[in-house]
C-alpha cells in the first residue's frame, strides 16, 4: 500500500523571505511510535511534501504542522485512517441509508453482491466517521467526493475514505478550503496569525484544542529542523 517517498517541500521562510527546501524524509517523528505508525506518519509527510497547495502557501509549514497534529490526535497516534469508535451508533448520522448503485462501483458492487443488474440495485451504507479526520454525514461524503473529482463514488462507497490517498485528500481539502466547518486553516494560521488553539475550529469546535495545539507546536519545530542544510546556507 505504501512506497518509499523521497520528496521535497518548498516554503517561504518568514524571516528571510527565502524559498527553503524541506525534505519530508528528514523530519524527526514523534517518540514512541511503532513501526506501522512510523510508516503511516512518513506517508502523510511525503504527501505533504508533494502538495501543491501547501507548497504555494507562505504558511504551508504551519498548515502542515497543524494537519500532522490533527492526524496524530484523531487516529490515537496510529497515523493511519481509522473508523469512528462505535461506528456512529447513537448519533443522527449513524443510521443505515440505501444508496442507488451506479456502474462506477469498484468493490462490493451491487450487481455482484445482490445478484442483480446494477440498475435499480442499492447498497446500505452508514456514514459514520472515517479517515484521518472523521468525515460524517452522507451529504459531506457526497460533497467532498464531488470536490475531489470522485463523482458519486465516495458517497456510494464510504469505506474509500479509509484509503490513505483518499483520506489525505479529504483532510487537506477540508482543512484548507473550510469544507468541514466553514473555517479554514488560513483563518488562524497566516498573515501574521498563528493560533494553534483556535485552529481546531477548522475541524471540530474547540474539542481538545489545547492538546492539539501542543502537538502542532512540536510538529512545527520538527518540520523547520528538517530544512535541508544546503537551503539553510543559501
Tab-separated table of C-alpha atoms in Angstrom:
chain	number	residue	atom	x	y	z
A	1	UNK	CA	0.000	0.000	0.000
A	2	UNK	CA	2.867	2.362	0.774
A	3	UNK	CA	6.091	3.048	-1.055
A	4	UNK	CA	9.314	4.787	-0.010
A	5	UNK	CA	8.937	8.514	-0.510
A	6	UNK	CA	11.709	10.895	-1.465
A	7	UNK	CA	10.238	14.330	-1.840
A	8	UNK	CA	10.858	17.976	-1.064
A	9	UNK	CA	8.576	20.657	0.309
A	10	UNK	CA	9.184	24.312	-0.582
A	11	UNK	CA	8.023	27.118	1.664
A	12	UNK	CA	8.842	30.730	2.330
A	13	UNK	CA	10.953	31.408	5.393
A	14	UNK	CA	9.109	34.138	7.333
A	15	UNK	CA	12.283	35.866	8.488
A	16	UNK	CA	14.358	35.933	5.320
A	17	UNK	CA	11.687	35.608	2.655
A	18	UNK	CA	13.870	32.951	1.024
A	19	UNK	CA	12.375	29.898	-0.533
A	20	UNK	CA	13.655	26.991	1.540
A	21	UNK	CA	13.892	23.280	0.846
A	22	UNK	CA	12.100	20.977	3.264
A	23	UNK	CA	12.860	17.279	2.926
A	24	UNK	CA	9.957	15.097	4.037
A	25	UNK	CA	12.270	12.165	4.755
A	26	UNK	CA	14.359	14.113	7.287
A	27	UNK	CA	11.554	15.015	9.686
A	28	UNK	CA	12.014	13.638	13.180
A	29	UNK	CA	8.927	11.667	14.174
A	30	UNK	CA	7.120	11.788	17.498
A	31	UNK	CA	8.552	9.380	20.050
A	32	UNK	CA	7.046	6.049	20.985
A	33	UNK	CA	5.590	5.158	17.587
A	34	UNK	CA	5.539	1.534	16.475
A	35	UNK	CA	6.669	0.520	13.003
A	36	UNK	CA	3.195	0.776	11.475
A	37	UNK	CA	2.619	4.240	12.932
A	38	UNK	CA	6.028	5.404	11.707
A	39	UNK	CA	5.169	4.202	8.214
A	40	UNK	CA	1.825	5.991	8.396
A	41	UNK	CA	3.424	9.241	9.523
A	42	UNK	CA	6.010	9.053	6.735
A	43	UNK	CA	3.241	8.573	4.196
A	44	UNK	CA	1.435	11.739	5.330
A	45	UNK	CA	4.671	13.735	5.425
A	46	UNK	CA	5.566	12.516	1.956
A	47	UNK	CA	2.198	13.570	0.574
A	48	UNK	CA	2.595	16.981	2.188
A	49	UNK	CA	5.957	17.349	0.505
A	50	UNK	CA	4.216	16.985	-2.857
A	51	UNK	CA	1.096	19.001	-2.033
A	52	UNK	CA	0.804	21.965	-4.401
A	53	UNK	CA	-1.486	23.882	-2.021
A	54	UNK	CA	0.977	23.656	0.864
A	55	UNK	CA	3.947	24.364	-1.370
A	56	UNK	CA	2.304	27.509	-2.734
A	57	UNK	CA	1.343	28.908	0.674
A	58	UNK	CA	3.778	31.093	2.660
A	59	UNK	CA	2.125	29.498	5.709
A	60	UNK	CA	2.464	25.949	4.411
A	61	UNK	CA	4.750	24.780	7.219
A	62	UNK	CA	2.240	25.852	9.901
A	63	UNK	CA	-0.594	24.245	7.964
A	64	UNK	CA	1.415	21.035	7.644
A	65	UNK	CA	2.250	21.119	11.364
A	66	UNK	CA	-1.388	21.523	12.339
A	67	UNK	CA	-2.512	18.769	9.991
A	68	UNK	CA	0.103	16.391	11.398
A	69	UNK	CA	-1.089	17.255	14.907
A	70	UNK	CA	-4.674	16.603	13.855
A	71	UNK	CA	-3.780	13.227	12.368
A	72	UNK	CA	-1.826	12.296	15.498
A	73	UNK	CA	-4.781	13.177	17.719
A	74	UNK	CA	-7.648	11.862	15.603
A	75	UNK	CA	-6.001	8.490	14.954
A	76	UNK	CA	-4.748	7.996	18.540
A	77	UNK	CA	-1.133	8.193	17.296
A	78	UNK	CA	-1.608	5.406	14.756
A	79	UNK	CA	-1.194	7.810	11.792
A	80	UNK	CA	-3.498	5.592	9.748
A	81	UNK	CA	-7.047	6.305	8.565
A	82	UNK	CA	-9.433	4.992	11.221
A	83	UNK	CA	-13.117	4.282	11.715
A	84	UNK	CA	-15.096	6.113	14.357
A	85	UNK	CA	-15.431	4.129	17.589
A	86	UNK	CA	-18.972	2.784	17.713
A	87	UNK	CA	-19.470	3.473	14.001
A	88	UNK	CA	-21.885	6.321	14.624
A	89	UNK	CA	-24.209	4.381	16.916
A	90	UNK	CA	-26.476	6.759	18.819
A	91	UNK	CA	-25.656	9.706	16.547
A	92	UNK	CA	-28.091	11.130	13.988
A	93	UNK	CA	-25.671	10.344	11.152
A	94	UNK	CA	-25.258	6.747	12.339
A	95	UNK	CA	-28.318	5.396	10.563
A	96	UNK	CA	-28.431	2.993	7.632
A	97	UNK	CA	-29.274	4.617	4.307
A	98	UNK	CA	-29.968	2.990	0.968
A	99	UNK	CA	-27.849	4.283	-1.908
A	100	UNK	CA	-28.584	3.501	-5.533
A	101	UNK	CA	-25.771	1.733	-7.366
A	102	UNK	CA	-24.086	3.020	-10.491
A	103	UNK	CA	-21.705	1.353	-12.924
A	104	UNK	CA	-18.776	3.053	-11.193
A	105	UNK	CA	-18.997	0.869	-8.102
A	106	UNK	CA	-15.496	-0.564	-7.610
A	107	UNK	CA	-15.844	-3.029	-4.752
A	108	UNK	CA	-18.720	-4.926	-3.161
A	109	UNK	CA	-20.740	-3.733	-6.117
A	110	UNK	CA	-24.466	-4.256	-6.028
A	111	UNK	CA	-24.635	-6.396	-9.140
A	112	UNK	CA	-22.291	-8.972	-7.605
A	113	UNK	CA	-23.464	-8.706	-4.033
A	114	UNK	CA	-27.186	-8.799	-4.735
A	115	UNK	CA	-27.039	-10.969	-7.801
A	116	UNK	CA	-28.996	-8.480	-9.896
A	117	UNK	CA	-28.287	-5.974	-12.607
A	118	UNK	CA	-26.723	-2.836	-11.157
A	119	UNK	CA	-29.580	-0.708	-12.449
A	120	UNK	CA	-32.206	-0.484	-9.718
A	121	UNK	CA	-29.986	-2.176	-7.099
A	122	UNK	CA	-28.705	-0.453	-3.995
A	123	UNK	CA	-26.221	-0.568	-1.149
A	124	UNK	CA	-26.878	0.049	2.524
A	125	UNK	CA	-24.355	2.500	3.973
A	126	UNK	CA	-23.771	4.159	7.330
A	127	UNK	CA	-21.963	7.494	7.122
A	128	UNK	CA	-20.026	7.415	10.381
A	129	UNK	CA	-16.581	8.966	10.785
A	130	UNK	CA	-13.736	7.600	8.683
A	131	UNK	CA	-10.276	8.799	7.688
A	132	UNK	CA	-7.533	10.933	9.190
A	133	UNK	CA	-10.312	13.291	10.263
A	134	UNK	CA	-13.748	11.912	10.995
A	135	UNK	CA	-15.812	12.560	7.876
A	136	UNK	CA	-19.501	12.079	8.787
A	137	UNK	CA	-22.968	12.527	7.216
A	138	UNK	CA	-23.977	11.376	3.756
A	139	UNK	CA	-24.101	14.956	2.448
A	140	UNK	CA	-20.468	15.513	3.433
A	141	UNK	CA	-19.336	12.312	1.732
A	142	UNK	CA	-21.218	13.413	-1.379
A	143	UNK	CA	-19.879	16.986	-1.375
A	144	UNK	CA	-16.249	16.040	-0.674
A	145	UNK	CA	-16.378	13.300	-3.300
A	146	UNK	CA	-17.582	15.772	-5.907
A	147	UNK	CA	-14.973	18.353	-4.871
A	148	UNK	CA	-12.182	15.779	-5.185
A	149	UNK	CA	-13.244	14.688	-8.651
A	150	UNK	CA	-14.632	11.330	-7.495
A	151	UNK	CA	-18.187	11.991	-8.603
A	152	UNK	CA	-20.607	9.864	-6.562
A	153	UNK	CA	-18.006	7.246	-5.711
A	154	UNK	CA	-17.134	8.375	-2.174
A	155	UNK	CA	-20.800	8.666	-1.271
A	156	UNK	CA	-21.588	5.277	-2.785
A	157	UNK	CA	-18.604	3.592	-1.145
A	158	UNK	CA	-17.807	5.489	2.062
A	159	UNK	CA	-15.180	2.904	3.025
A	160	UNK	CA	-12.925	4.530	0.419
A	161	UNK	CA	-12.330	7.273	2.992
A	162	UNK	CA	-10.149	4.724	4.799
A	163	UNK	CA	-7.676	4.553	1.912
A	164	UNK	CA	-4.631	6.732	2.765
A	165	UNK	CA	-4.656	8.664	-0.523
A	166	UNK	CA	-8.354	9.470	-0.252
A	167	UNK	CA	-8.100	10.195	3.472
A	168	UNK	CA	-5.281	12.647	2.799
A	169	UNK	CA	-7.197	14.369	0.007
A	170	UNK	CA	-10.298	14.715	2.193
A	171	UNK	CA	-8.287	16.129	5.092
A	172	UNK	CA	-6.282	18.687	3.133
A	173	UNK	CA	-9.203	19.888	1.036
A	174	UNK	CA	-11.464	20.189	4.064
A	175	UNK	CA	-8.929	21.981	6.249
A	176	UNK	CA	-7.539	24.381	3.642
A	177	UNK	CA	-10.875	25.156	1.936
A	178	UNK	CA	-13.127	25.278	5.002
A	179	UNK	CA	-15.264	22.372	3.825
A	180	UNK	CA	-15.742	20.831	7.283
A	181	UNK	CA	-16.999	23.711	9.419
A	182	UNK	CA	-16.768	26.809	7.223
A	183	UNK	CA	-13.459	27.711	8.908
A	184	UNK	CA	-10.143	27.119	7.155
A	185	UNK	CA	-6.525	26.994	8.282
A	186	UNK	CA	-5.817	30.371	6.705
A	187	UNK	CA	-8.264	31.977	9.150
A	188	UNK	CA	-5.933	31.180	12.044
A	189	UNK	CA	-2.530	30.400	10.557
A	190	UNK	CA	-1.384	33.041	8.078
A	191	UNK	CA	-0.805	36.771	7.551
A	192	UNK	CA	0.977	37.168	10.875
A	193	UNK	CA	-1.502	34.987	12.798
A	194	UNK	CA	-0.507	31.724	14.470
A	195	UNK	CA	-3.243	30.489	16.750
A	196	UNK	CA	-2.990	26.732	17.021
A	197	UNK	CA	-5.713	26.644	19.681
A	198	UNK	CA	-8.411	28.383	17.648
A	199	UNK	CA	-7.367	26.445	14.539
A	200	UNK	CA	-9.248	23.488	15.981
A	201	UNK	CA	-12.429	25.218	14.790
A	202	UNK	CA	-11.466	24.078	11.285
A	203	UNK	CA	-12.413	20.527	12.291
A	204	UNK	CA	-14.455	20.360	15.480
A	205	UNK	CA	-15.127	23.428	17.610
A	206	UNK	CA	-12.592	23.636	20.434
A	207	UNK	CA	-12.655	19.949	21.325
A	208	UNK	CA	-9.178	19.030	22.693
A	209	UNK	CA	-7.904	22.299	21.192
A	210	UNK	CA	-5.110	22.925	23.707
A	211	UNK	CA	-3.796	19.373	23.436
A	212	UNK	CA	-3.694	19.500	19.642
A	213	UNK	CA	-2.054	22.947	19.751
A	214	UNK	CA	0.820	21.473	21.763
A	215	UNK	CA	1.230	18.731	19.194
A	216	UNK	CA	1.208	21.304	16.384
A	217	UNK	CA	3.926	23.363	18.059
A	218	UNK	CA	6.086	20.253	18.337
A	219	UNK	CA	5.462	19.324	14.706
A	220	UNK	CA	6.338	22.813	13.522
A	221	UNK	CA	9.691	22.554	15.293
A	222	UNK	CA	10.347	19.180	13.674
A	223	UNK	CA	9.430	20.466	10.217
A	224	UNK	CA	11.628	23.544	10.485
A	225	UNK	CA	14.520	21.445	11.780
A	226	UNK	CA	14.264	19.313	8.654
A	227	UNK	CA	15.181	22.126	6.275
A	228	UNK	CA	17.975	20.820	4.093
A	229	UNK	CA	21.432	22.126	5.143
A	230	UNK	CA	22.103	23.486	1.649
A	231	UNK	CA	18.956	25.580	1.821
A	232	UNK	CA	19.817	26.899	5.284
A	233	UNK	CA	23.190	28.104	3.991
A	234	UNK	CA	21.736	29.720	0.861
